[in-house]
mmCIF file of C-alpha atoms in Angstrom:
data_model
loop_
_atom_site.group_PDB
_atom_site.id
_atom_site.type_symbol
_atom_site.label_atom_id
_atom_site.label_comp_id
_atom_site.label_asym_id
_atom_site.label_seq_id
_atom_site.Cartn_x
_atom_site.Cartn_y
_atom_site.Cartn_z
ATOM 1 C CA UNK D 256 104.375 249.030 -14.535
ATOM 2 C CA UNK D 257 102.421 246.161 -13.682
ATOM 3 C CA UNK D 258 103.525 242.669 -13.213
ATOM 4 C CA UNK D 259 101.547 239.543 -13.463
ATOM 5 C CA UNK D 260 103.071 236.223 -11.827
ATOM 6 C CA UNK D 261 101.941 232.816 -10.646
ATOM 7 C CA UNK D 262 101.121 232.596 -7.190
ATOM 8 C CA UNK D 263 101.645 228.931 -6.761
ATOM 9 C CA UNK D 264 105.372 229.209 -7.945
ATOM 10 C CA UNK D 265 107.783 230.495 -4.957
ATOM 11 C CA UNK D 266 110.580 231.295 -7.768
ATOM 12 C CA UNK D 267 107.854 233.407 -9.387
ATOM 13 C CA UNK D 268 107.014 235.281 -6.325
ATOM 14 C CA UNK D 269 110.605 236.100 -5.499
ATOM 15 C CA UNK D 270 111.255 237.135 -9.047
ATOM 16 C CA UNK D 271 108.340 239.528 -8.530
ATOM 17 C CA UNK D 272 110.101 240.630 -5.230
ATOM 18 C CA UNK D 273 113.289 241.320 -7.315
ATOM 19 C CA UNK D 274 111.269 243.372 -9.729
ATOM 20 C CA UNK D 275 109.801 245.563 -7.096
ATOM 21 C CA UNK D 276 113.187 245.833 -5.600
ATOM 22 C CA UNK D 277 114.204 247.334 -8.687
ATOM 23 C CA UNK D 278 111.108 249.397 -9.455
ATOM 24 C CA UNK D 279 109.220 250.031 -6.170
ATOM 25 C CA UNK D 280 106.185 251.497 -7.804
ATOM 26 C CA UNK D 281 105.593 248.277 -9.689
ATOM 27 C CA UNK D 282 101.812 247.061 -9.416
ATOM 28 C CA UNK D 283 101.346 243.262 -9.113
ATOM 29 C CA UNK D 284 98.434 240.845 -9.784
ATOM 30 C CA UNK D 285 98.228 236.971 -9.827
ATOM 31 C CA UNK D 286 95.527 237.237 -12.453
ATOM 32 C CA UNK D 287 96.347 237.888 -16.105
ATOM 33 C CA UNK D 288 92.875 239.445 -16.959
ATOM 34 C CA UNK D 289 93.454 242.073 -14.172
ATOM 35 C CA UNK D 290 96.517 243.487 -15.832
ATOM 36 C CA UNK D 291 94.118 245.386 -18.662
ATOM 37 C CA UNK D 292 92.902 247.175 -15.908
ATOM 38 C CA UNK D 293 96.088 249.179 -15.229
ATOM 39 C CA UNK D 294 97.071 251.650 -17.867
ATOM 40 C CA UNK D 295 100.903 250.862 -18.017
ATOM 41 C CA UNK D 296 103.293 251.014 -20.790
ATOM 42 C CA UNK D 297 105.221 248.224 -19.437
ATOM 43 C CA UNK D 298 103.999 244.711 -18.477
ATOM 44 C CA UNK D 299 105.791 241.918 -16.888
ATOM 45 C CA UNK D 300 104.765 238.261 -16.807
ATOM 46 C CA UNK D 301 106.177 235.754 -14.743
ATOM 47 C CA UNK D 302 105.778 232.213 -14.773
ATOM 48 C CA UNK D 303 102.508 232.854 -16.694
ATOM 49 C CA UNK D 304 101.689 233.810 -20.350
ATOM 50 C CA UNK D 305 98.658 235.441 -21.923
ATOM 51 C CA UNK D 306 96.920 233.976 -24.567
ATOM 52 C CA UNK D 307 98.620 234.660 -28.170
ATOM 53 C CA UNK D 308 95.761 236.693 -29.614
ATOM 54 C CA UNK D 309 95.775 238.928 -26.504
ATOM 55 C CA UNK D 310 99.534 239.780 -26.802
ATOM 56 C CA UNK D 311 99.267 240.283 -30.672
ATOM 57 C CA UNK D 312 97.207 243.098 -30.149
ATOM 58 C CA UNK D 313 99.523 245.003 -27.407
ATOM 59 C CA UNK D 314 101.286 247.035 -30.280
ATOM 60 C CA UNK D 315 101.966 250.136 -27.971
ATOM 61 C CA UNK D 316 103.064 248.233 -24.826
ATOM 62 C CA UNK D 317 106.519 246.841 -23.872
ATOM 63 C CA UNK D 318 105.960 243.066 -22.571
ATOM 64 C CA UNK D 319 108.603 240.954 -20.680
ATOM 65 C CA UNK D 320 107.558 237.387 -20.258
ATOM 66 C CA UNK D 321 109.871 234.968 -18.334
ATOM 67 C CA UNK D 322 108.796 231.142 -18.416
ATOM 68 C CA UNK D 323 110.866 228.158 -17.426
ATOM 69 C CA UNK D 324 108.323 225.513 -18.270
ATOM 70 C CA UNK D 325 109.316 222.233 -19.841
ATOM 71 C CA UNK D 326 107.082 223.074 -22.988
ATOM 72 C CA UNK D 327 108.517 225.844 -25.401
ATOM 73 C CA UNK D 328 106.333 228.893 -25.595
ATOM 74 C CA UNK D 329 104.576 229.854 -28.471
ATOM 75 C CA UNK D 330 106.565 232.828 -31.111
ATOM 76 C CA UNK D 331 105.036 235.939 -31.809
ATOM 77 C CA UNK D 332 105.944 238.607 -34.204
ATOM 78 C CA UNK D 333 105.878 241.839 -32.332
ATOM 79 C CA UNK D 334 109.043 243.535 -31.518
ATOM 80 C CA UNK D 335 107.504 244.909 -28.182
ATOM 81 C CA UNK D 336 106.952 241.375 -26.956
ATOM 82 C CA UNK D 337 110.153 239.848 -25.399
ATOM 83 C CA UNK D 338 109.757 236.213 -24.134
ATOM 84 C CA UNK D 339 112.736 234.783 -22.279
ATOM 85 C CA UNK D 340 112.527 230.822 -21.833
ATOM 86 C CA UNK D 341 114.918 228.790 -20.318
ATOM 87 C CA UNK D 342 113.630 225.217 -18.590
ATOM 88 C CA UNK D 343 117.076 224.749 -16.768
ATOM 89 C CA UNK D 344 116.712 227.911 -14.743
ATOM 90 C CA UNK D 345 114.545 229.289 -11.976
ATOM 91 C CA UNK D 346 112.488 232.409 -12.722
ATOM 92 C CA UNK D 347 114.018 234.271 -10.029
ATOM 93 C CA UNK D 348 117.522 233.520 -11.529
ATOM 94 C CA UNK D 349 116.248 234.570 -14.907
ATOM 95 C CA UNK D 350 114.661 237.948 -13.723
ATOM 96 C CA UNK D 351 117.818 238.968 -11.491
ATOM 97 C CA UNK D 352 120.084 238.284 -14.541
ATOM 98 C CA UNK D 353 118.113 240.304 -16.773
ATOM 99 C CA UNK D 354 117.621 243.381 -14.146
ATOM 100 C CA UNK D 355 120.957 243.107 -12.745
ATOM 101 C CA UNK D 356 123.437 241.438 -15.402
ATOM 102 C CA UNK D 357 126.623 242.744 -13.544
ATOM 103 C CA UNK D 358 125.570 242.060 -9.872
ATOM 104 C CA UNK D 359 126.357 239.006 -7.914
ATOM 105 C CA UNK D 360 123.223 236.813 -7.241
ATOM 106 C CA UNK D 361 121.966 237.188 -3.757
ATOM 107 C CA UNK D 362 121.966 233.929 -1.294
ATOM 108 C CA UNK D 363 118.142 233.839 -1.364
ATOM 109 C CA UNK D 364 118.031 233.750 -5.087
ATOM 110 C CA UNK D 365 120.847 230.921 -5.198
ATOM 111 C CA UNK D 366 118.534 228.889 -2.524
ATOM 112 C CA UNK D 367 115.324 229.225 -4.037
ATOM 113 C CA UNK D 368 116.801 228.595 -7.615
ATOM 114 C CA UNK D 369 118.434 225.308 -6.219
ATOM 115 C CA UNK D 370 115.353 224.058 -4.552
ATOM 116 C CA UNK D 371 112.840 225.074 -7.469
ATOM 117 C CA UNK D 372 114.948 223.194 -10.091
ATOM 118 C CA UNK D 373 115.112 220.463 -7.830
ATOM 119 C CA UNK D 374 119.211 220.393 -8.145
ATOM 120 C CA UNK D 375 119.662 220.302 -4.306
ATOM 121 C CA UNK D 376 123.332 221.175 -4.652
ATOM 122 C CA UNK D 377 123.562 223.943 -1.848
ATOM 123 C CA UNK D 378 123.500 222.683 1.753
ATOM 124 C CA UNK D 379 120.058 222.910 3.349
ATOM 125 C CA UNK D 380 118.652 225.009 0.530
ATOM 126 C CA UNK D 381 115.505 222.906 0.802
ATOM 127 C CA UNK D 382 115.063 223.305 4.348
ATOM 128 C CA UNK D 383 115.808 226.935 4.482
ATOM 129 C CA UNK D 384 113.673 227.902 1.308
ATOM 130 C CA UNK D 385 110.718 225.848 2.523
ATOM 131 C CA UNK D 386 110.890 227.772 6.062
ATOM 132 C CA UNK D 387 111.106 231.015 4.353
ATOM 133 C CA UNK D 388 108.165 230.378 2.303
ATOM 134 C CA UNK D 389 106.046 229.172 5.257
ATOM 135 C CA UNK D 390 106.977 232.352 7.355
ATOM 136 C CA UNK D 391 105.715 234.698 4.445
ATOM 137 C CA UNK D 392 109.189 236.053 3.383
ATOM 138 C CA UNK D 393 108.607 234.739 -0.242
ATOM 139 C CA UNK D 394 105.565 237.316 -0.525
ATOM 140 C CA UNK D 395 105.069 240.213 -2.988
ATOM 141 C CA UNK D 396 104.343 241.994 0.074
ATOM 142 C CA UNK D 397 108.057 241.448 1.549
ATOM 143 C CA UNK D 398 110.954 243.627 0.380
ATOM 144 C CA UNK D 399 113.581 241.836 -0.998
ATOM 145 C CA UNK D 400 116.187 243.643 1.195
ATOM 146 C CA UNK D 401 114.640 242.289 4.428
ATOM 147 C CA UNK D 402 115.423 238.817 3.217
ATOM 148 C CA UNK D 403 118.865 239.557 1.933
ATOM 149 C CA UNK D 404 119.841 241.138 5.479
ATOM 150 C CA UNK D 405 118.534 238.082 7.427
ATOM 151 C CA UNK D 406 121.851 237.078 9.705
ATOM 152 C CA UNK D 407 123.232 233.718 9.788
ATOM 153 C CA UNK D 408 122.070 233.080 13.310
ATOM 154 C CA UNK D 409 118.329 233.436 12.478
ATOM 155 C CA UNK D 410 119.042 231.175 9.245
ATOM 156 C CA UNK D 411 120.697 228.548 10.956
ATOM 157 C CA UNK D 412 119.030 228.455 14.307
ATOM 158 C CA UNK D 413 115.394 229.483 13.496
ATOM 159 C CA UNK D 414 114.796 228.979 9.773
ATOM 160 C CA UNK D 415 116.934 225.620 9.327
ATOM 161 C CA UNK D 416 115.068 223.665 12.064
ATOM 162 C CA UNK D 417 111.706 224.943 11.169
ATOM 163 C CA UNK D 418 112.298 223.752 7.555
ATOM 164 C CA UNK D 419 113.419 220.330 8.682
ATOM 165 C CA UNK D 420 110.305 219.852 10.707
ATOM 166 C CA UNK D 421 108.286 220.704 7.764
ATOM 167 C CA UNK D 422 110.013 218.397 5.551
ATOM 168 C CA UNK D 423 109.657 215.514 8.107
ATOM 169 C CA UNK D 424 105.834 216.111 7.952
ATOM 170 C CA UNK D 425 105.812 216.216 4.133
ATOM 171 C CA UNK D 426 107.822 212.997 4.120
ATOM 172 C CA UNK D 427 104.989 211.409 6.192
ATOM 173 C CA UNK D 428 102.456 212.658 3.623
ATOM 174 C CA UNK D 429 104.310 211.499 0.602
ATOM 175 C CA UNK D 430 104.553 207.937 2.031
ATOM 176 C CA UNK D 431 101.108 207.985 2.937
ATOM 177 C CA UNK D 432 100.030 208.851 -0.818
ATOM 178 C CA UNK D 433 102.736 206.305 -2.144
ATOM 179 C CA UNK D 434 100.812 203.458 -0.100
ATOM 180 C CA UNK D 435 97.797 203.923 -2.519
ATOM 181 C CA UNK D 436 99.749 203.796 -5.568
ATOM 182 C CA UNK D 437 98.910 200.974 -8.147
ATOM 183 C CA UNK D 438 101.360 198.868 -10.133
ATOM 184 C CA UNK D 439 100.496 198.447 -13.987
ATOM 185 C CA UNK D 440 101.618 197.091 -17.000
ATOM 186 C CA UNK D 441 101.341 198.393 -20.501
ATOM 187 C CA UNK D 442 102.058 197.410 -24.017
ATOM 188 C CA UNK D 443 103.765 199.408 -26.668
ATOM 189 C CA UNK D 444 105.339 198.625 -29.727
ATOM 190 C CA UNK D 445 106.078 195.039 -28.292
ATOM 191 C CA UNK D 446 107.416 196.294 -25.019
ATOM 192 C CA UNK D 447 105.903 195.831 -21.733
ATOM 193 C CA UNK D 448 106.171 199.098 -19.704
ATOM 194 C CA UNK D 449 106.044 198.867 -15.884
ATOM 195 C CA UNK D 450 104.382 201.718 -14.269
ATOM 196 C CA UNK D 451 103.264 203.044 -11.038
ATOM 197 C CA UNK D 452 99.577 205.135 -11.515
ATOM 198 C CA UNK D 453 98.931 207.495 -8.804
ATOM 199 C CA UNK D 454 95.457 209.604 -8.763
ATOM 200 C CA UNK D 455 96.103 212.501 -6.566
ATOM 201 C CA UNK D 456 95.855 216.364 -5.951
ATOM 202 C CA UNK D 457 98.655 216.398 -3.600
ATOM 203 C CA UNK D 458 100.817 219.695 -3.908
ATOM 204 C CA UNK D 459 104.024 217.681 -3.698
ATOM 205 C CA UNK D 460 103.571 215.809 -6.889
ATOM 206 C CA UNK D 461 107.242 215.898 -8.087
ATOM 207 C CA UNK D 462 108.724 214.464 -4.703
ATOM 208 C CA UNK D 463 106.107 211.728 -5.027
ATOM 209 C CA UNK D 464 107.219 210.872 -8.389
ATOM 210 C CA UNK D 465 110.747 210.770 -7.710
ATOM 211 C CA UNK D 466 110.275 208.814 -4.884
ATOM 212 C CA UNK D 467 108.240 205.845 -6.733
ATOM 213 C CA UNK D 468 110.857 206.287 -9.611
ATOM 214 C CA UNK D 469 113.087 204.522 -7.081
ATOM 215 C CA UNK D 470 110.671 202.035 -5.590
ATOM 216 C CA UNK D 471 110.935 198.471 -6.526
ATOM 217 C CA UNK D 472 107.782 196.702 -8.049
ATOM 218 C CA UNK D 473 106.804 193.333 -7.197
ATOM 219 C CA UNK D 474 109.356 191.687 -9.333
ATOM 220 C CA UNK D 475 112.116 193.657 -7.699
ATOM 221 C CA UNK D 476 112.536 195.756 -10.928
ATOM 222 C CA UNK D 477 112.313 199.576 -10.986
ATOM 223 C CA UNK D 478 109.452 201.156 -12.877
ATOM 224 C CA UNK D 479 109.723 202.474 -16.293
ATOM 225 C CA UNK D 480 107.503 205.543 -15.562
ATOM 226 C CA UNK D 481 105.429 206.922 -12.918
ATOM 227 C CA UNK D 482 102.225 208.436 -13.943
ATOM 228 C CA UNK D 483 100.256 210.842 -11.703
ATOM 229 C CA UNK D 484 96.838 212.067 -12.815
ATOM 230 C CA UNK D 485 94.798 214.991 -11.179
ATOM 231 C CA UNK D 486 91.511 216.098 -12.025
ATOM 232 C CA UNK D 487 90.674 219.917 -11.619
ATOM 233 C CA UNK D 488 86.708 220.663 -10.759
ATOM 234 C CA UNK D 489 87.138 224.254 -11.844
ATOM 235 C CA UNK D 490 88.353 223.401 -15.554
ATOM 236 C CA UNK D 491 86.708 219.738 -15.549
ATOM 237 C CA UNK D 492 89.905 218.599 -16.846
ATOM 238 C CA UNK D 493 92.195 215.560 -16.456
ATOM 239 C CA UNK D 494 95.950 216.450 -16.315
ATOM 240 C CA UNK D 495 98.282 213.442 -16.725
ATOM 241 C CA UNK D 496 101.858 213.917 -15.927
ATOM 242 C CA UNK D 497 104.455 211.200 -16.800
ATOM 243 C CA UNK D 498 107.615 210.828 -15.150
ATOM 244 C CA UNK D 499 110.928 208.946 -15.808
ATOM 245 C CA UNK D 500 114.432 209.184 -14.434
ATOM 246 C CA UNK D 501 115.638 207.548 -17.510
ATOM 247 C CA UNK D 502 115.482 209.318 -20.778
ATOM 248 C CA UNK D 503 112.660 207.965 -22.808
ATOM 249 C CA UNK D 504 111.495 208.329 -26.444
ATOM 250 C CA UNK D 505 107.944 207.409 -25.448
ATOM 251 C CA UNK D 506 107.602 210.711 -23.311
ATOM 252 C CA UNK D 507 109.329 212.838 -25.857
ATOM 253 C CA UNK D 508 107.053 211.964 -28.796
ATOM 254 C CA UNK D 509 103.789 211.353 -27.409
ATOM 255 C CA UNK D 510 103.628 214.115 -24.450
ATOM 256 C CA UNK D 511 104.193 217.829 -24.261
ATOM 257 C CA UNK D 512 107.775 218.001 -22.522
ATOM 258 C CA UNK D 513 110.963 216.338 -22.664
ATOM 259 C CA UNK D 514 112.817 212.933 -22.259
ATOM 260 C CA UNK D 515 111.972 212.847 -18.601
ATOM 261 C CA UNK D 516 108.675 214.668 -17.726
ATOM 262 C CA UNK D 517 105.635 214.938 -19.965
ATOM 263 C CA UNK D 518 102.138 216.528 -19.762
ATOM 264 C CA UNK D 519 98.725 215.838 -21.382
ATOM 265 C CA UNK D 520 95.293 217.182 -20.532
ATOM 266 C CA UNK D 521 91.922 215.565 -21.389
ATOM 267 C CA UNK D 522 88.623 216.695 -21.297
ATOM 268 C CA UNK D 523 86.642 213.566 -20.398
ATOM 269 C CA UNK D 524 87.697 210.253 -18.527
ATOM 270 C CA UNK D 525 86.890 208.230 -21.773
ATOM 271 C CA UNK D 526 89.228 210.377 -23.517
ATOM 272 C CA UNK D 527 91.858 209.784 -21.018
ATOM 273 C CA UNK D 528 91.313 205.950 -21.046
ATOM 274 C CA UNK D 529 91.095 205.661 -24.677
ATOM 275 C CA UNK D 530 94.217 207.895 -25.684
ATOM 276 C CA UNK D 531 96.384 206.603 -22.517
ATOM 277 C CA UNK D 532 96.075 203.106 -23.817
ATOM 278 C CA UNK D 533 97.300 203.973 -27.387
ATOM 279 C CA UNK D 534 100.307 205.861 -25.860
ATOM 280 C CA UNK D 535 101.664 203.396 -23.301
#
């Protein structure tokens, strides 16, 4: 058995730990093309999905794909390919429910799920989750039972203050990014949209966007959208992400996403400028 996972997603890493908890001999890789180097009859993909043409030829293998992306994955007519998609659940929660449907979810899965879905319904889940990640507990090389068995004293007296310090530092970094945000107005269908735009490669993109959604503009009103653009040197593409706390038909109809978050990718800056002005 081989599992390919997204190394940038804590819930994908924890989901892989859950899989290894069930099947200790599972091989892991964070690169899709490495999967073909293993002679395995069962393949798991967590937070990643191969190209459709590469899946269609896997007639002699069982594939299980877990995704919680906003954009719905493609469909494929192959009984060996099982795609599980739920944008409202974390990957670790999906994998746990699949492998252990009759067993209560461990506390670590609940904490990471609460953080990764940005619900923050569990007290201190964010602080403890980020501390676990920073101390390599959320790692494919760490056994799940080592996390489950952590005692309450260690969690409350060591992990919690550690995570609080990280979040305090992150708050400083987020505020620094927000200071270079530009305020813009765009016309679309005879309506003026008020928008904050930020060009950044900062990892805490979602946290920045949510804070900007609550930031007042010069006229004391809140923005209609927050737009964050990132340029990838590796792919030479511009990724544009648009956020709104209010349901938006503009996002739903013109971006890959839902009423609150949408995505577009451009090859050239000129395409970005031309198409962006058409949409907003």
